[in-house]
CSV table of C-alpha atoms in Angstrom, one decimal:
chain,number,residue,atom,x,y,z
A,1,MET,CA,-46.2,-35.2,-8.7
A,2,ARG,CA,-44.5,-34.8,-12.3
A,3,LYS,CA,-44.8,-30.9,-12.0
A,4,THR,CA,-42.9,-31.0,-8.8
A,5,GLU,CA,-40.2,-32.8,-10.2
A,6,THR,CA,-40.0,-30.8,-13.2
A,7,ALA,CA,-39.9,-27.8,-11.4
A,8,ARG,CA,-37.1,-29.2,-9.4
A,9,SER,CA,-35.2,-30.0,-12.2
A,10,ASP,CA,-35.4,-26.9,-13.7
A,11,LYS,CA,-34.5,-25.3,-10.5
A,12,GLN,CA,-31.1,-27.5,-10.3
A,13,MET,CA,-30.4,-26.7,-14.2
A,14,SER,CA,-30.9,-22.7,-13.7
A,15,GLU,CA,-28.3,-23.2,-10.6
A,16,LYS,CA,-26.1,-25.3,-12.8
A,17,LYS,CA,-26.0,-22.3,-15.2
A,18,VAL,CA,-25.0,-19.7,-12.9
A,19,ARG,CA,-21.4,-18.6,-13.6
A,20,PHE,CA,-19.1,-16.0,-11.9
A,21,HIS,CA,-18.3,-13.5,-14.8
A,22,ILE,CA,-16.0,-10.6,-14.5
A,23,PRO,CA,-16.9,-7.6,-17.0
A,24,VAL,CA,-14.2,-7.0,-19.5
A,25,ARG,CA,-13.4,-3.6,-18.7
A,26,SER,CA,-12.6,-4.9,-14.9
A,27,LEU,CA,-9.7,-6.8,-16.3
A,28,ALA,CA,-7.1,-4.0,-17.0
A,29,PRO,CA,-7.2,-2.9,-13.2
A,30,ASN,CA,-7.2,-6.2,-11.9
A,31,ALA,CA,-4.2,-7.0,-13.9
A,32,ILE,CA,-2.6,-4.1,-12.4
A,33,THR,CA,-3.3,-5.2,-9.2
A,34,VAL,CA,-1.9,-8.8,-9.6
A,35,LEU,CA,1.6,-6.9,-11.0
A,36,ALA,CA,1.5,-5.3,-7.5
A,37,LEU,CA,1.4,-8.6,-6.0
A,38,CYS,CA,4.0,-10.2,-8.4
A,39,ALA,CA,6.3,-7.2,-7.8
A,40,GLY,CA,5.8,-7.6,-3.6
A,41,MET,CA,6.9,-11.4,-4.1
A,42,PHE,CA,9.9,-10.6,-6.1
A,43,GLY,CA,10.5,-8.4,-3.3
A,44,ILE,CA,10.5,-11.3,-1.0
A,45,ARG,CA,12.8,-13.4,-3.8
A,46,PHE,CA,15.4,-10.4,-3.9
A,47,ALA,CA,15.7,-10.2,-0.4
A,48,TYR,CA,16.4,-14.0,0.3
A,49,LEU,CA,18.8,-13.5,-2.4
A,50,GLU,CA,20.4,-10.5,-0.7
A,51,ASN,CA,19.8,-8.4,-3.2
A,52,TRP,CA,18.6,-5.6,-1.1
A,53,GLU,CA,18.1,-2.7,-3.8
A,54,ALA,CA,16.3,-4.6,-5.9
A,55,ALA,CA,14.0,-5.7,-3.2
A,56,VAL,CA,13.2,-2.5,-2.0
A,57,THR,CA,12.6,-1.3,-5.7
A,58,ALA,CA,10.0,-4.0,-6.2
A,59,ILE,CA,8.3,-2.6,-3.4
A,60,LEU,CA,8.2,0.8,-4.7
A,61,VAL,CA,7.1,-0.5,-8.0
A,62,ALA,CA,4.3,-2.6,-6.3
A,63,GLY,CA,3.1,0.7,-4.8
A,64,VAL,CA,3.0,2.6,-8.3
A,65,PHE,CA,0.9,-0.4,-9.5
A,66,ASP,CA,-1.3,0.4,-6.6
A,67,GLY,CA,-2.0,3.6,-7.4
A,68,LEU,CA,-2.5,3.0,-10.9
A,69,ASP,CA,-5.3,0.1,-10.7
A,70,GLY,CA,-7.7,2.1,-8.8
A,71,SER,CA,-7.7,5.0,-11.2
A,72,VAL,CA,-7.8,2.6,-14.3
A,73,ALA,CA,-10.9,1.0,-12.6
A,74,ARG,CA,-12.4,4.4,-12.2
A,75,LEU,CA,-11.1,5.8,-15.7
A,76,LEU,CA,-12.7,2.4,-17.3
A,77,LYS,CA,-15.9,2.2,-14.9
A,78,GLY,CA,-14.5,-1.1,-13.8
A,79,THR,CA,-14.7,-1.0,-10.3
A,80,SER,CA,-16.0,-4.2,-8.7
A,81,LYS,CA,-16.4,-6.2,-5.4
A,82,PHE,CA,-13.9,-8.5,-7.0
A,83,GLY,CA,-11.7,-5.9,-7.6
A,84,ALA,CA,-11.7,-4.3,-4.1
A,85,GLU,CA,-11.1,-7.9,-2.4
A,86,LEU,CA,-8.0,-8.4,-4.7
A,87,ASP,CA,-6.8,-5.3,-4.1
A,88,SER,CA,-6.6,-5.5,-0.2
A,89,LEU,CA,-5.1,-9.0,-0.4
A,90,SER,CA,-2.7,-8.2,-2.5
A,91,ASP,CA,-1.7,-5.0,-0.2
A,92,VAL,CA,-1.6,-7.5,2.5
A,93,ILE,CA,1.5,-9.1,0.9
A,94,SER,CA,2.9,-6.4,-1.1
A,95,PHE,CA,2.8,-3.9,1.8
A,96,GLY,CA,2.4,-6.2,4.6
A,97,VAL,CA,4.5,-9.5,4.6
A,98,ALA,CA,7.0,-8.7,1.9
A,99,PRO,CA,8.5,-5.3,3.8
A,100,ALA,CA,8.4,-7.3,7.1
A,101,LEU,CA,10.3,-10.3,5.7
A,102,ILE,CA,12.5,-7.8,4.0
A,103,MET,CA,13.4,-5.9,7.0
A,104,TYR,CA,13.9,-9.3,9.1
A,105,MET,CA,16.1,-10.9,6.5
A,106,TRP,CA,18.2,-7.6,5.9
A,107,VAL,CA,18.7,-6.7,9.8
A,108,LEU,CA,15.7,-7.6,12.4
A,109,SER,CA,17.0,-11.5,12.6
A,110,ASP,CA,20.1,-10.3,14.3
A,111,VAL,CA,17.9,-9.8,17.1
A,112,ARG,CA,16.1,-12.8,16.7
A,113,GLY,CA,12.8,-13.3,19.0
A,114,LEU,CA,12.5,-9.2,18.9
A,115,GLY,CA,13.0,-8.8,15.5
A,116,TRP,CA,11.0,-11.7,14.3
A,117,LEU,CA,8.3,-10.2,16.7
A,118,MET,CA,8.2,-6.5,15.2
A,119,SER,CA,7.8,-8.1,11.7
A,120,LEU,CA,5.2,-10.3,12.9
A,121,VAL,CA,3.3,-7.3,14.3
A,122,PHE,CA,3.8,-5.0,11.2
A,123,ALA,CA,2.3,-7.6,8.6
A,124,ILE,CA,-0.8,-8.0,11.6
A,125,CYS,CA,-1.1,-4.3,11.7
A,126,MET,CA,-1.3,-3.8,8.1
A,127,ALA,CA,-4.1,-6.5,7.8
A,128,LEU,CA,-6.0,-4.4,10.4
A,129,ARG,CA,-5.4,-1.4,8.5
A,130,LEU,CA,-6.7,-2.8,5.2
A,131,ALA,CA,-9.6,-4.7,7.1
A,132,ARG,CA,-10.6,-1.2,8.8
A,133,PHE,CA,-10.4,0.6,5.7
A,134,ASN,CA,-12.6,-1.7,3.9
A,135,THR,CA,-15.1,-1.4,6.8
A,136,VAL,CA,-14.7,2.6,6.7
A,137,MET,CA,-16.0,2.8,3.4
A,138,LYS,CA,-19.2,1.1,3.9
A,139,ASP,CA,-19.7,3.5,6.9
A,140,ASP,CA,-20.6,7.0,6.6
A,141,GLU,CA,-19.5,8.1,9.8
A,142,LEU,CA,-16.2,6.2,10.0
A,143,GLY,CA,-15.6,7.5,6.3
A,144,ALA,CA,-15.9,11.4,7.3
A,145,ASP,CA,-12.2,11.3,6.9
A,146,VAL,CA,-12.3,10.1,3.7
A,147,LYS,CA,-14.7,12.9,2.2
A,148,ALA,CA,-12.5,15.1,4.2
A,149,GLY,CA,-9.3,14.3,1.8
A,150,TYR,CA,-7.2,12.8,4.1
A,151,TYR,CA,-6.4,9.3,5.2
A,152,THR,CA,-6.8,7.5,8.6
A,153,GLY,CA,-3.8,6.5,9.6
A,154,ILE,CA,-0.4,5.8,7.0
A,155,PRO,CA,-2.2,4.2,4.0
A,156,ALA,CA,-0.5,0.8,2.8
A,157,PRO,CA,2.0,1.7,0.4
A,158,ALA,CA,3.2,4.7,2.3
A,159,SER,CA,3.5,2.5,5.4
A,160,ALA,CA,5.6,0.0,3.5
A,161,ALA,CA,7.6,2.8,2.1
A,162,LEU,CA,8.3,4.1,5.7
A,163,ALA,CA,9.0,0.4,6.8
A,164,LEU,CA,11.8,0.5,4.4
A,165,LEU,CA,13.2,4.1,4.5
A,166,PRO,CA,16.2,2.8,7.0
A,167,MET,CA,17.6,0.7,4.2
A,168,ILE,CA,16.7,3.7,1.8
A,169,LEU,CA,18.8,6.0,3.7
A,170,TYR,CA,21.6,3.4,4.3
A,171,PHE,CA,21.6,3.0,0.3
A,172,GLU,CA,22.5,6.6,-0.2
A,173,TYR,CA,24.3,7.5,3.1
A,174,ASN,CA,26.0,4.3,4.3
A,175,PHE,CA,25.1,5.1,8.1
A,176,GLU,CA,26.0,2.5,10.1
A,177,PHE,CA,23.6,3.1,12.9
A,178,LEU,CA,20.8,2.3,10.6
A,179,LYS,CA,21.5,-1.4,10.6
A,180,ASP,CA,21.3,-1.6,14.4
A,181,PRO,CA,18.7,-3.9,14.8
A,182,LYS,CA,17.4,-2.3,17.9
A,183,ILE,CA,17.0,0.9,16.8
A,184,CYS,CA,15.1,-0.6,13.8
A,185,SER,CA,13.3,-2.7,16.0
A,186,ALA,CA,12.0,0.5,17.6
A,187,TYR,CA,11.6,2.3,14.4
A,188,MET,CA,9.1,-0.4,13.1
A,189,ALA,CA,7.0,-0.5,16.3
A,190,VAL,CA,6.7,3.3,15.7
A,191,ILE,CA,5.4,3.0,12.0
A,192,CYS,CA,3.0,-0.3,13.1
A,193,ILE,CA,1.3,2.1,15.8
A,194,LEU,CA,0.8,5.2,12.8
A,195,THR,CA,-0.4,2.4,10.5
A,196,VAL,CA,-3.3,1.4,12.7
A,197,SER,CA,-3.6,4.9,14.4
A,198,ARG,CA,-6.4,7.1,13.6
A,199,ILE,CA,-4.2,10.0,13.0
A,200,PRO,CA,-5.0,11.8,9.8
A,201,THR,CA,-2.2,11.7,7.1
A,202,PHE,CA,-2.0,13.6,3.6
A,203,SER,CA,-3.9,12.4,0.9
A,204,PHE,CA,-3.5,13.6,-3.1
A,205,LYS,CA,-7.3,13.4,-2.8
A,206,SER,CA,-7.2,16.9,-0.9
A,207,LEU,CA,-5.3,18.7,-3.4
A,208,LYS,CA,-7.4,20.8,-5.7
A,209,ILE,CA,-5.1,22.2,-8.8
A,210,HIS,CA,-6.4,25.2,-10.7
A,211,LYS,CA,-6.2,25.5,-14.5
A,212,GLU,CA,-3.2,28.1,-14.5
A,213,HIS,CA,-1.0,25.9,-12.2
A,214,VAL,CA,-1.5,22.7,-14.1
A,215,ILE,CA,1.4,23.2,-16.2
A,216,PHE,CA,3.9,23.7,-13.2
A,217,VAL,CA,2.4,20.7,-11.7
A,218,LEU,CA,3.3,18.7,-15.0
A,219,LEU,CA,7.0,20.3,-14.8
A,220,GLY,CA,7.4,19.2,-11.1
A,221,ILE,CA,6.2,15.7,-12.5
A,222,GLY,CA,8.5,15.7,-15.0
A,223,VAL,CA,11.7,16.9,-12.5
A,224,LEU,CA,10.3,14.2,-10.1
A,225,ALA,CA,10.5,11.7,-12.6
A,226,SER,CA,14.1,12.6,-13.6
A,227,LEU,CA,15.3,12.4,-10.2
A,228,ILE,CA,13.9,9.3,-9.6
A,229,ILE,CA,15.8,8.0,-12.8
A,230,THR,CA,19.3,9.6,-11.9
A,231,ASP,CA,19.0,9.3,-8.4
A,232,LEU,CA,16.5,6.8,-6.8
A,233,TRP,CA,17.8,6.7,-3.3
A,234,MET,CA,18.4,10.0,-2.7
A,235,THR,CA,14.8,11.2,-3.9
A,236,MET,CA,13.3,8.2,-2.0
A,237,SER,CA,15.2,9.5,1.1
A,238,VAL,CA,13.9,13.4,0.9
A,239,ILE,CA,10.4,12.4,-0.2
A,240,GLY,CA,10.3,9.9,3.2
A,241,MET,CA,11.7,12.4,5.3
A,242,VAL,CA,9.1,15.0,4.1
A,243,TYR,CA,6.4,12.7,4.7
A,244,ILE,CA,7.3,12.2,8.1
A,245,ILE,CA,7.3,15.9,8.9
A,246,SER,CA,3.7,16.1,7.2
A,247,ILE,CA,2.4,13.4,9.6
A,248,PRO,CA,2.6,16.1,12.9
A,249,THR,CA,1.5,18.7,10.2
A,250,ILE,CA,-1.5,17.4,8.9
A,251,ALA,CA,-2.4,16.5,12.5
A,252,ILE,CA,-2.3,19.6,13.7
A,253,LEU,CA,-4.2,21.4,10.8
A,254,SER,CA,-6.8,18.8,11.1
A,255,LYS,CA,-7.9,19.7,14.6
A,256,LYS,CA,-7.5,23.4,13.7
A,257,LYS,CA,-10.5,22.5,10.8
């Protein structure tokens, strides 16, 4: 009897000693993910204050952080299930909820029910896309497109940027039709469909750079950085339009393969 009680006591003590530990090398990428989440939340705050350019900039900054956290995690060999889950939750807020609310406060609120519906649908589509992506990474059959070097549907950061593209174009060119709530609602509907679609889209993972071309790539990155600093909205407008053109192009090329 005493042996049984002792065994139970030892088991309870061992259970109490179990703690959830995160490797130190995982802290850096997770911290970057948290910064992406903070940027998304700041985007909502700036929109509430009607500081529209700052709101869009905050989402773009979140996209930069989102691109860095995975690379840093792989570099430090600090990938973890915790980091993957945190990244997905951060993406839902920064690239789903935040852009939806920003667009709603900017122009979609003018059509009330329809505008709110499109904002809601966009956030839902982003959550569905991220849930599918997490499932795809565990499924070899569905993950074949990832291995082939392209994404299925528009990835979260790109989807958020495209959702905000009317604002970006308006900042640069001041076209009044870009503030038409009905046009923006229809545009958001298209982005929602592309986000959850199975259309292959461009991925940098598919690019292979030869050693002799590295210098030109670095030069191009420097030029792009200079353009972003000197004229952010013009540069983002061009990038956005080029990305939109790439969607049908990649879809056609992938079928030929």
